[in-house]
């Protein structure tokens, strides 16, 4: 067992307990547990380790056969059953069998019959099912079936379900048989450091690819000790935000070359970690804001705004009237309809100041309409506001109306009530039936307003 | 031999052709019942052309001595009605020990319907008069029979039809055909056409074809048509949204050419007014008959009639069964089942004591407690301690809020308090959810699925008194 654990720890460190438990269940020669439920956060190495554990080692455990599949891809019973049966049988799809299996397996009955007939009772079988939470959305008999496959087939078969939810979310009204549950905890900081330090060789490779080949003497300064310092420093910035191994490894690899840059230039010696830290902070902060965005290596070091809305607003080229329509839609969504008269009409009556209204105005940030989310409005109101905020008089042409539906297509507006009016679009011209919502944010609309020379803030009741 | 073999199929082909034309079901079956005996010595010979092969196969009836026909052919034969379905039979019937209790048990079996049903003479008379009149007149009509389950509706009707069949065979009344369908045995209402057509001709067709042929049969004139009696059991299952099947079944009797008498049976008295469209309930007519549930005297009479001439039963025991059953449902089947269970219990005792035992009050009481008492209290008693605590928490939450439906969060807070009182470590919410799911699977609670975890709604499926009663016995309260 120890040799086995060590072998896996070479590539996938810090998971010894989990591997040991799996070894006890599946590699000691005892009959398998009928079902095993493995849960834990994403990218804690569940699937990678399962793949390693159930790989056929040369010379041992010839009898084990494993089917790996993802429940998301099995959108019908047939695909699920046939994929499992094929993989357990060891058959491969090729041109000779016309890329199809021999029998149709549409029902659980057929599936069980196929398992009973086609599989060898001397061997043992494992089905690894990723994203097992999808099983709840499939046919109701699947989950109970997979929890007691050995009983139903008489084989030494086990189903390993992998998911990120606890099993409490799986309970059905008719009850489920008991099963083994295994929790995979997240990596601690020390473990994460070990994992990142494993990438030393890869980082060096990245450096050599990044640099011209002539001067390599400085590379001798990049030792493992230096790398360890880098990893500690890196985790100091990133550990609070992200514990996802994949993301951290990517960003660490991206930020390492800029970290080494001053050493190559010779401006800062490799031992002066404080200066190196000052040098890199700007890059790290930029990388922190583009986390999970997977923008590629080029973006590191450039300043990209956190959410990218201004970028989008500057680069989205809308026609002139469409911009005004969008502003009108934003105003209609974020102002109460009773305020329209005061905001957009020339001769609205005098406002009486009453204590009640004064109190109502004294809003807290949580109650501002721009924070609560957009309200729905109908087309008449949109057009009325549009004509009110536009200085010139334009005719209500079909181009104008078509631009509204184009904005809907661009998902800058949405139908608020899809149920009524036959999906919204059909009853657009009835006026009352269709209600729209504006989906863009405050910054975006400010940018658009700036482009056409219109102050949006002035027309928002929140900011009086 | 070979010449005979070559000759026989040919003759059969001709016969089968005739059968298809005249489309008379009973003649087919009679002919084919005879044919296997004729064909038995026929050796399997190599046919020359595929055409002849198929014909020869289609005329070969089932006989165990010969090789079974190929499956495609077999299906064709089954659909043609040439092969009748049959089941494996024992070599010899199972030997019974001639015990009096065993004999009583055999007689008390629900399927051992007596030839004359006690306590249903009036209803019998009514159905008989109706059907006899219609058959004599050669006209069509409808009748609707209703009553709660186990009041002898189907048994009485089939008894009437058996008697009429006998009379028509003795040629005292005109001949008639009898078709019966049961809504419960159909996968789909439209399959009714298929079943009716199969019983009339022996062939299985698609429902459109069967419907067209039946429609043709009932709407066109035929000089020598005989009356058809159609018994439709479980009429309410045949009602779909369009109600076309029920409409057709009740419309055909109104055709003067059809000579169709439809007897429909269902459970609810007001079914025609409640479920059926106006045009259908008007066609169903006002010839109604309601079977009242048996009272205890009648049940007693029924059981005693079955046990006539036997001393296996104590008459007080029968009365107890009759009174208990009559108070609940008046279902004769239930009374018979309880009596059978009582004889089994008495038999067990007799085997233990090696004595002859008659069924007494004690056995009946035991059978009644077995069959009538609810299993819920027992289930609660056999629940684990945590499950009992959880049930108690649900009742506490119901009394606290006054609303029957409570959500998991409220129940869990009660559960925590109760567990603290009784000095147990409180399970975490995940465990509590597992407990809740187990109770829901045994239908003590009604829950939503686990996906809406702590916001799931919980409803008690039993009365709070039951929970208190059960928990008091287990000394938890």
Coordinates of N, CA and C in Angstrom, one line a residue, chain A residues 11-208:
Chain A
X11 N 3.2 12.4 -8.5 CA 2.6 13.4 -9.4 C 1.5 14.2 -8.7
X12 N 0.8 13.6 -7.7 CA -0.3 14.2 -7.0 C 0.0 14.2 -5.5
X13 N 0.7 15.2 -5.1 CA 1.1 15.2 -3.6 C 0.0 15.6 -2.7
X14 N 0.2 15.4 -1.4 CA -0.7 15.9 -0.4 C -2.0 15.3 -0.3
X15 N -2.2 14.1 -0.9 CA -3.5 13.5 -0.8 C -3.4 12.0 -0.3
X16 N -2.4 11.8 0.6 CA -2.1 10.5 1.0 C -3.3 9.8 1.7
X17 N -4.0 10.5 2.6 CA -5.1 9.9 3.3 C -6.2 9.5 2.4
X18 N -6.5 10.3 1.4 CA -7.6 9.9 0.4 C -7.2 8.7 -0.4
X19 N -5.9 8.7 -0.8 CA -5.4 7.5 -1.6 C -5.5 6.3 -0.8
X20 N -5.0 6.4 0.5 CA -5.1 5.2 1.3 C -6.5 4.7 1.5
X21 N -7.4 5.6 1.7 CA -8.8 5.1 1.8 C -9.3 4.4 0.6
X22 N -9.0 5.0 -0.6 CA -9.4 4.4 -1.8 C -8.7 3.0 -2.0
X23 N -7.4 2.9 -1.6 CA -6.7 1.7 -1.7 C -7.4 0.6 -0.8
X24 N -7.8 1.0 0.4 CA -8.5 0.1 1.2 C -9.8 -0.4 0.6
X25 N -10.5 0.4 -0.1 CA -11.8 0.0 -0.6 C -11.6 -0.8 -1.9
X26 N -10.6 -0.5 -2.7 CA -10.6 -1.0 -4.1 C -9.4 -1.9 -4.4
X27 N -8.4 -1.9 -3.6 CA -7.2 -2.6 -4.1 C -6.7 -3.7 -3.2
X28 N -7.5 -4.0 -2.2 CA -7.1 -5.0 -1.3 C -7.6 -6.4 -1.7
X29 N -8.4 -6.5 -2.7 CA -8.9 -7.8 -3.2 C -10.3 -8.1 -2.6
X30 N -10.7 -7.3 -1.6 CA -12.1 -7.6 -1.1 C -13.1 -7.2 -2.1
X31 N -14.4 -7.6 -1.9 CA -15.5 -7.1 -2.7 C -15.6 -5.6 -2.6
X32 N -15.9 -5.0 -3.7 CA -16.0 -3.5 -3.6 C -17.2 -3.1 -2.9
X33 N -17.2 -1.8 -2.3 CA -18.5 -1.3 -1.8 C -19.4 -1.0 -3.0
X34 N -20.7 -1.2 -2.8 CA -21.6 -1.0 -3.9 C -21.5 0.4 -4.5
X35 N -21.4 1.4 -3.7 CA -21.3 2.8 -4.2 C -20.5 3.6 -3.2
X36 N -19.8 4.6 -3.8 CA -18.9 5.5 -3.0 C -19.2 6.9 -3.5
X37 N -19.5 7.8 -2.6 CA -19.8 9.1 -2.9 C -18.6 10.0 -2.5
X38 N -18.0 10.6 -3.4 CA -16.8 11.5 -3.1 C -17.2 12.9 -3.3
X39 N -17.0 13.7 -2.3 CA -17.4 15.1 -2.5 C -16.4 16.1 -1.9
X40 N -16.3 17.3 -2.4 CA -15.3 18.2 -2.0 C -15.3 19.4 -3.0
X41 N -14.6 20.5 -2.7 CA -14.6 21.6 -3.6 C -14.0 21.2 -4.9
X42 N -14.3 22.1 -5.9 CA -13.7 21.8 -7.2 C -12.2 22.0 -7.2
X43 N -11.5 21.2 -8.0 CA -10.1 21.2 -8.1 C -9.4 20.9 -6.8
X44 N -9.9 19.9 -6.1 CA -9.1 19.3 -5.0 C -8.5 18.0 -5.3
X45 N -8.5 17.7 -6.6 CA -7.8 16.5 -7.1 C -8.6 15.2 -7.0
X46 N -9.9 15.3 -6.9 CA -10.7 14.1 -6.8 C -10.6 13.2 -8.0
X47 N -10.9 13.8 -9.2 CA -10.9 13.0 -10.4 C -9.5 12.5 -10.8
X48 N -8.5 13.4 -10.7 CA -7.2 13.1 -11.1 C -6.7 11.9 -10.3
X49 N -7.0 11.9 -9.0 CA -6.6 10.7 -8.2 C -7.3 9.5 -8.5
X50 N -8.6 9.6 -8.7 CA -9.4 8.4 -9.1 C -8.9 7.8 -10.4
X51 N -8.5 8.7 -11.3 CA -8.0 8.2 -12.5 C -6.7 7.4 -12.3
X52 N -5.8 7.9 -11.4 CA -4.6 7.2 -11.1 C -4.8 5.9 -10.4
X53 N -5.8 5.9 -9.4 CA -6.0 4.7 -8.6 C -6.6 3.6 -9.5
X54 N -7.5 4.0 -10.4 CA -8.1 2.9 -11.2 C -7.3 2.6 -12.5
X55 N -6.2 3.2 -12.7 CA -5.4 2.9 -13.9 C -4.9 1.5 -13.8
X56 N -4.8 0.9 -14.9 CA -4.2 -0.5 -14.9 C -2.8 -0.5 -14.6
X57 N -2.3 -0.9 -13.5 CA -0.9 -1.0 -13.3 C -0.4 -2.3 -14.0
X58 N 0.8 -2.2 -14.6 CA 1.3 -3.4 -15.3 C 1.6 -4.4 -14.2
X59 N 1.1 -5.6 -14.5 CA 1.5 -6.7 -13.6 C 0.5 -7.0 -12.4
X60 N -0.2 -6.0 -12.0 CA -1.1 -6.3 -10.9 C -2.6 -5.9 -11.3
X61 N -3.5 -6.5 -10.7 CA -4.9 -6.2 -10.9 C -5.3 -6.1 -12.3
X62 N -5.1 -7.2 -13.0 CA -5.5 -7.3 -14.4 C -7.0 -7.3 -14.5
X63 N -7.6 -7.7 -13.4 CA -9.1 -7.9 -13.6 C -9.9 -6.7 -13.5
X64 N -9.3 -5.5 -13.2 CA -10.1 -4.3 -12.9 C -10.4 -3.6 -14.2
X65 N -11.6 -3.3 -14.4 CA -11.9 -2.4 -15.6 C -12.8 -1.3 -15.1
X66 N -12.5 -0.1 -15.7 CA -13.1 1.1 -15.2 C -13.7 1.9 -16.3
X67 N -14.8 2.5 -16.0 CA -15.5 3.4 -17.0 C -15.5 4.8 -16.4
X68 N -15.0 5.7 -17.1 CA -15.0 7.1 -16.6 C -16.0 7.9 -17.5
X69 N -16.9 8.5 -16.9 CA -17.8 9.4 -17.7 C -18.3 10.6 -16.9
X70 N -18.8 11.5 -17.6 CA -19.2 12.8 -17.0 C -20.8 12.8 -17.2
X71 N -21.5 13.0 -16.1 CA -22.9 12.9 -16.2 C -23.5 14.0 -17.1
X72 N -22.8 15.1 -17.2 CA -23.3 16.2 -18.0 C -23.5 15.8 -19.5
X73 N -22.5 15.0 -19.9 CA -22.6 14.7 -21.4 C -23.7 13.6 -21.6
X74 N -24.2 13.0 -20.6 CA -25.2 12.0 -20.8 C -26.6 12.6 -20.7
X75 N -27.1 13.2 -21.7 CA -28.4 13.9 -21.6 C -29.5 13.0 -21.9
X76 N -29.3 11.7 -22.3 CA -30.4 10.8 -22.3 C -29.9 9.5 -21.6
X77 N -30.8 8.7 -21.2 CA -30.5 7.4 -20.6 C -29.7 6.5 -21.5
X78 N -30.0 6.6 -22.8 CA -29.3 5.7 -23.8 C -27.8 6.0 -23.8
X79 N -27.5 7.3 -23.8 CA -26.0 7.6 -23.9 C -25.3 7.1 -22.7
X80 N -26.0 7.3 -21.5 CA -25.4 6.9 -20.3 C -25.1 5.4 -20.2
X81 N -26.2 4.7 -20.5 CA -26.1 3.2 -20.4 C -25.1 2.7 -21.4
X82 N -25.2 3.2 -22.7 CA -24.3 2.6 -23.7 C -22.8 2.9 -23.4
X83 N -22.6 4.2 -22.9 CA -21.2 4.5 -22.7 C -20.6 3.6 -21.6
X84 N -21.4 3.4 -20.5 CA -20.9 2.6 -19.4 C -20.7 1.2 -19.9
X85 N -21.7 0.6 -20.6 CA -21.6 -0.8 -21.0 C -20.4 -1.0 -21.9
X86 N -20.2 0.0 -22.8 CA -19.1 -0.1 -23.8 C -17.7 -0.1 -23.1
X87 N -17.6 0.9 -22.2 CA -16.3 1.0 -21.5 C -16.0 -0.1 -20.6
X88 N -17.0 -0.7 -20.0 CA -16.8 -1.8 -19.1 C -16.5 -3.1 -19.9
X89 N -17.1 -3.1 -21.1 CA -16.8 -4.3 -21.9 C -15.4 -4.2 -22.5
X90 N -14.9 -3.0 -22.6 CA -13.6 -2.8 -23.2 C -13.6 -2.6 -24.7
X91 N -14.8 -2.4 -25.2 CA -14.9 -2.2 -26.6 C -14.6 -0.7 -27.0
X92 N -14.1 -0.6 -28.2 CA -13.7 0.8 -28.6 C -14.6 1.1 -29.9
X93 N -15.0 2.3 -30.0 CA -15.7 2.7 -31.2 C -14.7 2.9 -32.3
X94 N -15.0 2.3 -33.4 CA -14.1 2.5 -34.6 C -14.9 2.3 -35.8
X95 N -14.2 2.4 -36.9 CA -14.9 2.3 -38.2 C -15.5 0.9 -38.4
X96 N -14.8 -0.1 -37.8 CA -15.3 -1.4 -38.1 C -16.7 -1.7 -37.5
X97 N -17.0 -1.1 -36.3 CA -18.3 -1.3 -35.8 C -19.2 -0.1 -36.1
X98 N -18.8 0.7 -37.0 CA -19.6 1.9 -37.5 C -19.9 2.8 -36.3
X99 N -19.0 3.0 -35.4 CA -19.1 4.0 -34.3 C -20.4 3.8 -33.5
X100 N -20.8 2.6 -33.3 CA -22.0 2.3 -32.5 C -21.8 1.0 -31.8
X101 N -22.5 0.9 -30.7 CA -22.4 -0.4 -30.0 C -23.5 -1.3 -30.5
X102 N -23.4 -2.6 -30.1 CA -24.3 -3.6 -30.8 C -25.7 -3.5 -30.4
X103 N -26.0 -3.3 -29.2 CA -27.4 -3.2 -28.8 C -27.9 -1.9 -28.4
X104 N -29.1 -1.6 -28.5 CA -29.7 -0.3 -28.0 C -30.0 -0.6 -26.5
X105 N -29.5 0.3 -25.7 CA -29.9 0.2 -24.2 C -30.6 1.5 -23.8
X106 N -31.9 1.4 -23.9 CA -32.7 2.6 -23.6 C -33.2 2.5 -22.2
X107 N -33.5 1.4 -21.7 CA -34.1 1.3 -20.4 C -33.2 0.6 -19.4
X108 N -33.5 0.8 -18.1 CA -32.6 0.3 -17.1 C -32.6 -1.3 -17.2
X109 N -33.7 -1.8 -17.6 CA -33.9 -3.3 -17.7 C -32.8 -3.8 -18.7
X110 N -32.8 -3.1 -19.9 CA -31.8 -3.5 -20.9 C -30.4 -3.4 -20.4
X111 N -30.2 -2.3 -19.7 CA -28.8 -2.0 -19.2 C -28.4 -3.2 -18.3
X112 N -29.3 -3.5 -17.3 CA -28.9 -4.6 -16.4 C -28.7 -5.9 -17.1
X113 N -29.6 -6.2 -18.1 CA -29.4 -7.4 -18.8 C -28.1 -7.4 -19.6
X114 N -27.7 -6.3 -20.1 CA -26.4 -6.2 -20.9 C -25.3 -6.4 -19.9
X115 N -25.3 -5.8 -18.8 CA -24.2 -6.0 -17.8 C -24.1 -7.5 -17.4
X116 N -25.3 -8.1 -17.2 CA -25.3 -9.5 -16.7 C -24.7 -10.4 -17.8
X117 N -25.1 -10.1 -19.0 CA -24.6 -11.0 -20.1 C -23.2 -10.8 -20.6
X118 N -22.9 -9.5 -20.8 CA -21.7 -9.2 -21.5 C -20.5 -9.2 -20.6
X119 N -20.7 -9.0 -19.3 CA -19.5 -8.8 -18.5 C -19.1 -10.1 -17.8
X120 N -17.8 -10.2 -17.6 CA -17.2 -11.4 -17.0 C -17.3 -11.4 -15.5
X121 N -17.8 -12.4 -14.9 CA -18.1 -12.4 -13.5 C -16.7 -12.5 -12.7
X122 N -15.6 -12.9 -13.3 CA -14.4 -13.0 -12.6 C -13.7 -11.7 -12.4
X123 N -14.0 -10.8 -13.3 CA -13.4 -9.5 -13.2 C -14.1 -8.6 -12.2
X124 N -13.5 -7.4 -12.0 CA -14.2 -6.5 -11.1 C -14.3 -5.2 -11.9
X125 N -15.4 -4.4 -11.6 CA -15.7 -3.2 -12.5 C -15.9 -2.0 -11.6
X126 N -15.5 -0.9 -12.1 CA -15.7 0.4 -11.4 C -16.3 1.4 -12.4
X127 N -17.3 2.1 -12.0 CA -17.9 3.2 -12.8 C -17.6 4.5 -12.1
X128 N -16.9 5.4 -12.7 CA -16.6 6.7 -12.1 C -17.5 7.7 -12.8
X129 N -18.3 8.3 -12.1 CA -19.3 9.2 -12.6 C -19.0 10.6 -12.1
X130 N -18.6 11.5 -12.9 CA -18.3 12.9 -12.5 C -19.6 13.7 -12.6
X131 N -19.6 14.8 -11.9 CA -20.8 15.7 -11.9 C -22.0 14.9 -11.5
X132 N -21.9 14.1 -10.5 CA -23.0 13.1 -10.2 C -24.3 13.9 -9.8
X133 N -24.2 15.2 -9.5 CA -25.5 15.9 -9.2 C -26.5 15.9 -10.3
X134 N -26.0 15.7 -11.5 CA -26.9 15.6 -12.7 C -27.8 14.4 -12.6
X135 N -27.4 13.4 -11.9 CA -28.2 12.2 -11.8 C -29.6 12.5 -11.3
X136 N -29.7 13.6 -10.5 CA -31.0 13.9 -9.8 C -32.0 14.4 -10.9
X137 N -31.4 15.0 -12.0 CA -32.3 15.5 -13.0 C -32.7 14.5 -14.0
X138 N -32.0 13.4 -14.0 CA -32.3 12.3 -15.0 C -33.5 11.5 -14.5
X139 N -33.7 10.3 -15.1 CA -34.8 9.5 -14.7 C -34.8 9.1 -13.2
X140 N -35.9 8.9 -12.6 CA -35.9 8.8 -11.2 C -35.4 7.5 -10.7
X141 N -35.3 6.5 -11.6 CA -34.8 5.2 -11.1 C -33.3 5.1 -11.2
X142 N -32.6 6.1 -11.8 CA -31.2 5.9 -12.0 C -30.4 5.9 -10.7
X143 N -30.7 6.9 -9.9 CA -29.9 7.0 -8.6 C -30.0 5.8 -7.8
X144 N -31.2 5.3 -7.5 CA -31.3 4.1 -6.7 C -30.7 2.9 -7.4
X145 N -30.8 2.9 -8.7 CA -30.2 1.8 -9.5 C -28.6 1.8 -9.3
X146 N -28.0 2.9 -9.4 CA -26.6 3.0 -9.3 C -26.1 2.7 -7.9
X147 N -26.9 2.9 -6.9 CA -26.5 2.7 -5.6 C -26.5 1.2 -5.2
X148 N -27.2 0.4 -6.0 CA -27.2 -1.1 -5.7 C -27.0 -1.9 -6.9
X149 N -26.0 -1.5 -7.7 CA -25.7 -2.3 -8.9 C -25.2 -3.8 -8.6
X150 N -24.4 -4.0 -7.6 CA -24.0 -5.4 -7.4 C -25.1 -6.3 -7.1
X151 N -26.1 -5.8 -6.4 CA -27.3 -6.5 -6.0 C -28.1 -6.9 -7.3
X152 N -28.1 -5.9 -8.2 CA -28.9 -6.1 -9.4 C -28.2 -7.0 -10.5
X153 N -26.9 -6.9 -10.5 CA -26.2 -7.7 -11.6 C -25.5 -8.9 -11.1
X154 N -25.2 -9.0 -9.8 CA -24.4 -10.1 -9.3 C -22.9 -10.0 -9.6
X155 N -22.4 -8.9 -10.0 CA -21.0 -8.7 -10.3 C -20.3 -8.0 -9.2
X156 N -19.0 -8.0 -9.2 CA -18.2 -7.2 -8.3 C -18.1 -5.8 -8.9
X157 N -19.0 -5.0 -8.8 CA -19.1 -3.7 -9.5 C -19.3 -2.6 -8.5
X158 N -18.8 -1.5 -8.7 CA -18.9 -0.4 -7.8 C -19.1 0.9 -8.6
X159 N -19.9 1.8 -8.0 CA -20.1 3.1 -8.7 C -19.5 4.2 -7.8
X160 N -18.6 4.9 -8.4 CA -18.0 6.0 -7.7 C -18.6 7.3 -8.2
X161 N -19.3 8.0 -7.4 CA -19.9 9.3 -7.8 C -19.1 10.4 -7.3
X162 N -18.8 11.4 -8.1 CA -18.0 12.5 -7.7 C -18.8 13.8 -7.9
X163 N -18.8 14.6 -6.9 CA -19.6 15.8 -7.0 C -19.1 16.8 -6.0
X164 N -19.6 18.0 -6.1 CA -19.1 19.0 -5.1 C -20.2 19.3 -4.1
X165 N -21.3 18.6 -4.1 CA -22.4 18.8 -3.2 C -22.3 17.8 -2.1
X166 N -22.8 18.1 -0.9 CA -22.9 17.0 0.1 C -24.1 16.1 -0.3
X167 N -24.1 14.9 0.3 CA -25.1 14.0 -0.2 C -26.5 14.3 0.3
X168 N -26.6 15.2 1.2 CA -28.0 15.6 1.7 C -28.8 16.2 0.6
X169 N -28.1 16.7 -0.4 CA -28.9 17.3 -1.6 C -29.5 16.2 -2.5
X170 N -29.1 15.0 -2.2 CA -29.6 13.9 -3.2 C -30.8 13.2 -2.7
X171 N -31.2 13.4 -1.4 CA -32.3 12.5 -0.9 C -33.6 12.7 -1.8
X172 N -34.2 11.6 -2.0 CA -35.4 11.6 -2.8 C -36.6 11.2 -1.9
X173 N -37.8 11.4 -2.4 CA -39.0 11.1 -1.6 C -39.1 9.6 -1.3
X174 N -38.6 8.8 -2.1 CA -38.8 7.3 -1.9 C -37.6 6.7 -1.1
X175 N -36.6 7.5 -0.7 CA -35.6 6.9 0.0 C -34.5 6.3 -0.8
X176 N -33.3 6.3 -0.2 CA -32.1 5.7 -1.0 C -31.4 4.7 -0.1
X177 N -30.8 3.7 -0.7 CA -30.0 2.8 0.2 C -28.8 3.5 0.7
X178 N -28.2 3.0 1.8 CA -27.1 3.7 2.4 C -25.9 3.5 1.5
X179 N -24.9 4.5 1.6 CA -23.7 4.4 0.8 C -22.5 5.0 1.6
X180 N -21.4 4.7 1.1 CA -20.2 5.3 1.7 C -19.9 6.7 1.2
X181 N -19.6 7.5 2.1 CA -19.3 8.9 1.7 C -17.8 9.2 2.1
X182 N -17.2 10.0 1.2 CA -15.8 10.3 1.4 C -15.6 11.8 1.1
X183 N -15.1 12.5 2.1 CA -15.0 14.0 1.9 C -13.5 14.3 1.6
X184 N -13.3 15.1 0.5 CA -12.0 15.5 0.2 C -11.8 17.0 0.6
X185 N -11.0 17.2 1.6 CA -10.8 18.6 2.1 C -10.0 19.4 1.1
X186 N -10.1 20.7 1.3 CA -9.3 21.6 0.5 C -7.8 21.6 0.9
X187 N -6.9 22.0 0.1 CA -5.5 22.0 0.4 C -5.3 23.2 1.4
X188 N -4.4 22.9 2.4 CA -4.0 24.0 3.3 C -2.9 24.8 2.6
X189 N -2.5 25.9 3.3 CA -1.6 26.8 2.7 C -0.2 26.1 2.4
X190 N 0.2 25.3 3.4 CA 1.5 24.6 3.3 C 1.4 23.6 2.1
X191 N 0.3 22.9 2.0 CA 0.2 22.0 0.9 C 0.2 22.7 -0.4
X192 N -0.5 23.8 -0.5 CA -0.5 24.5 -1.7 C 0.9 25.0 -2.1
X193 N 1.7 25.4 -1.1 CA 3.0 25.8 -1.3 C 3.8 24.7 -1.9
X194 N 3.6 23.5 -1.4 CA 4.4 22.3 -1.9 C 4.0 22.0 -3.3
X195 N 2.7 22.2 -3.6 CA 2.3 21.9 -5.0 C 2.9 22.9 -6.0
X196 N 2.9 24.2 -5.5 CA 3.4 25.2 -6.4 C 4.9 25.0 -6.6
X197 N 5.6 24.6 -5.5 CA 7.0 24.4 -5.7 C 7.4 23.2 -6.6
X198 N 6.5 22.3 -6.7 CA 6.7 21.2 -7.7 C 6.9 21.7 -9.1
X199 N 6.4 22.9 -9.4 CA 6.4 23.4 -10.7 C 7.7 24.1 -11.1
X200 N 8.7 24.0 -10.2 CA 9.9 24.7 -10.4 C 10.5 24.5 -11.8
X201 N 10.6 23.3 -12.2 CA 11.2 22.9 -13.5 C 10.5 23.6 -14.6
X202 N 9.2 23.6 -14.4 CA 8.3 24.1 -15.5 C 8.5 25.6 -15.6
X203 N 8.7 26.3 -14.4 CA 8.8 27.7 -14.4 C 10.2 28.1 -15.1
X204 N 11.2 27.3 -14.8 CA 12.5 27.6 -15.4 C 12.4 27.5 -16.9
X205 N 11.7 26.4 -17.3 CA 11.4 26.2 -18.8 C 10.7 27.4 -19.4
X206 N 9.8 28.0 -18.6 CA 9.1 29.2 -19.1 C 10.0 30.3 -19.2
X207 N 11.0 30.4 -18.3 CA 11.9 31.5 -18.4 C 12.8 31.4 -19.6
X208 N 13.3 30.2 -19.9 CA 14.2 30.1 -21.0 C 13.4 30.3 -22.3

